Amino acid sequence: MNISRILSLAAAFVLGASAWAGPIEVSLAGKGAPIQPTMYGIFFEDINFAADGGLYAELVKNRSFEFPQDALQGWKAFGRVEVRDDGPFPRNPHYVRLHEPGHPHKWTGLDNEGFFGIGLQEGATYRFSVWARVPDGGSATLRVKLINPASSGEKQYYTREEITVDSREWKQYELILTAPQTDPKATLRIFLQSRGTSVDLEHVSLFPTDTWMGRPGGLRKDLAQALADLHPGVFRFPGGCIVEGTDLATRYNWKNTVGPVENRPLNENRWEYTFQNRFYPDYFQSGGLGFFEFFCLSEDIGAEPLPILSCGLACQFQNDSPDAHVSVSELDPYIQDALDLIEFANGGTDTKWGALRAEMGHPAPFHLKYIGIGNEQWGEEYPEHLEPFVKALRAAHPEIRIVGSSGPDSEGAQFDYLWPQMRRLGADLVDEHFYRPYEWFLSQGARYDNYDRKGPKVFAGEYACHARGRKLNHFYASLLEAAFMTGLERNADIVHMATYAPLFAHVDGWQWRPDLIWYDNLRSMRTASWHVQELYSEFKGENVLKTTMDGASVSGAEGQEGIFASSVIDGDRIYVKVVNTSAELRVVPIRFTGLKKGQRISGVERVRFTTDKLYEDNTLDAPEQIAPVRSAFSAIPSTAAERAAAEGRRPGPAEARSRDRSLEVSLSPYTFDIYVFELK
Ligand code: AHR
């Protein structure tokens, strides 16, 4: 053992480290597989109020009066309010008629409760809009207020403005309201202010004017920014189980989510009924965040769009009877939906669906390259249903890559059955899902090392560390995700996409956790898992570098002391990712082999992601308490000869010849480090 190792072991001892591990060898002899631009992405599903009440910035719930049990769900009517169903938008026929209250001291109008309230930010402006008419002619005045109904002050309202409705024909009216103070749970109130007339209202809407990219009727800025900041390479939408629906009638039908928002029909959300212990009887999909918006968002954030479509199987968790699904012989409309979607995304503006895209404001194609058929399907019925899609898609669009599924489990009978089926059908990628506990993540570092290299590529399409008894976001779970992801990176030749799931959760409306990003009506918080995803994306690199410990992949295997590692090269930068999953400080040499004559390598930066709040995460009140820390890292790896000289001895012949360079890094317990080196 040389002197420097003795010294570092002594240091480790002083610092309380239990072991020296390694070395981690990073070979610069050649570049490994390219890392796909799609490698790290995001998976969006409307679960946990991710769309309405979340990313979609609409603040009015049930804006079209279409909630099926009660057209006024989310509203509180006063005076004489009538619900009618012969409105101007055929797919959303309901609207309300506000009648003259019939007494000079009474009022007619409506309150809307929003999604767990309406979030108002002091000084921010809000665009109120409504489709309205005066059915009997003349004009009517509406007084629109943002209020705090629980206020104990002189007045309940924060601000108010008026609109005059002056036509028998349906027209859209709008006004801007400025919030004088912050209230995360305000209410919208509309009075029929004038007397002697009735007025009809439809599609009542309130949006912050400051949306993502300033788009009217657009996305909530902080949430969309949290997606953009992940630098995602792929954007999978719209789910998840909502693709399948609790029944086929409520599956996600993309055609219902394009065209004017006023005429996009309401859909029941698959998560409305899922858990009785967290039950949301008012969970519907307005479709305002639809396929056009998903494609635009993909473009905005530079991610390849990956739509997933129904394969004709309703959610298999919720349906045992074969009758719940469409039979293979009746699949044509579903296949046509897939073909039409490709036309909507990529077709010329002279095609039916391409023309609609242009009409919606995007004449240029979206350059769709991938499509998923079926979400998390299983059983013989899945390949049976998938096969005709594959045939039709290959015939019409050989350029589109098809994503199939390996079912809900990371291994086991269904997984073993479905992978060969996907191979047989020639799927380009297979979507694997794993919500698994600590032990699973710790044991799966080498999962992809021995996968068949000739078959479909892997899309790790839904994954998250779910600890038994601790099924919520916390740092330690994110650390194990980081450890596992070294194996994704090392196997970038076969793993082409990976997306954590689910993405979003409203603190007042979640059904499933952990999730990547949490929010209330005004604030949002990026979890520790978000930071792990971000770091992988930011330090994605161009090519894998062979990284080993004792000749084996560094995957937390026996004898590797809980260390996981992988490395990539990115131009003249090398990113070495090392995860110490153990409770001990580890001193680990990183040795660079395969350097060419005259090549120099030097440290530039270290990003350290760790905390002593192991089982905690960021919160809305402390959104950055767990975050990576970046620091300069100017260490220069030394040659064996240099180390011998430092030890005051002559290098041996092998040491004198070796161009390998190494340096030791100290990994604190439970840490994810990225070391950035420059190669010259
Ligand atoms: O991400 C939550 C759910 O998990 C998805 O909807 C489904 O695909 C999986 O079962």
XYZ file of C-alpha atoms and ligand atoms in Angstrom, residues 43 45 47 236 239-242 244 270-271 317 375-376 408 433 435 462 501-502 512, ligand 1:
31
model
C -43.955 11.855 -18.193
C -50.387 12.406 -16.649
C -53.320 12.585 -11.956
C -44.578 11.540 -22.825
C -50.564 9.220 -19.269
C -50.678 6.719 -17.685
C -53.912 4.999 -16.900
C -55.974 7.941 -18.143
C -57.043 3.688 -21.006
C -59.703 7.943 -14.440
C -58.432 9.021 -10.998
C -56.675 -2.876 -13.170
C -50.198 2.253 -21.712
C -49.512 -0.378 -19.116
C -47.049 -3.008 -14.821
C -42.673 0.508 -15.313
C -42.498 1.700 -8.676
C -42.525 5.159 -15.253
C -43.488 9.247 -12.663
C -45.806 10.800 -11.764
C -50.605 9.133 -5.690
O -48.147 6.971 -12.572
C -49.324 6.496 -12.005
C -49.844 5.264 -12.708
O -48.981 4.201 -12.543
C -49.971 5.371 -14.190
O -51.145 5.994 -14.552
C -49.966 3.955 -14.648
O -49.446 3.804 -15.923
C -49.183 3.248 -13.573
O -49.881 2.196 -13.056
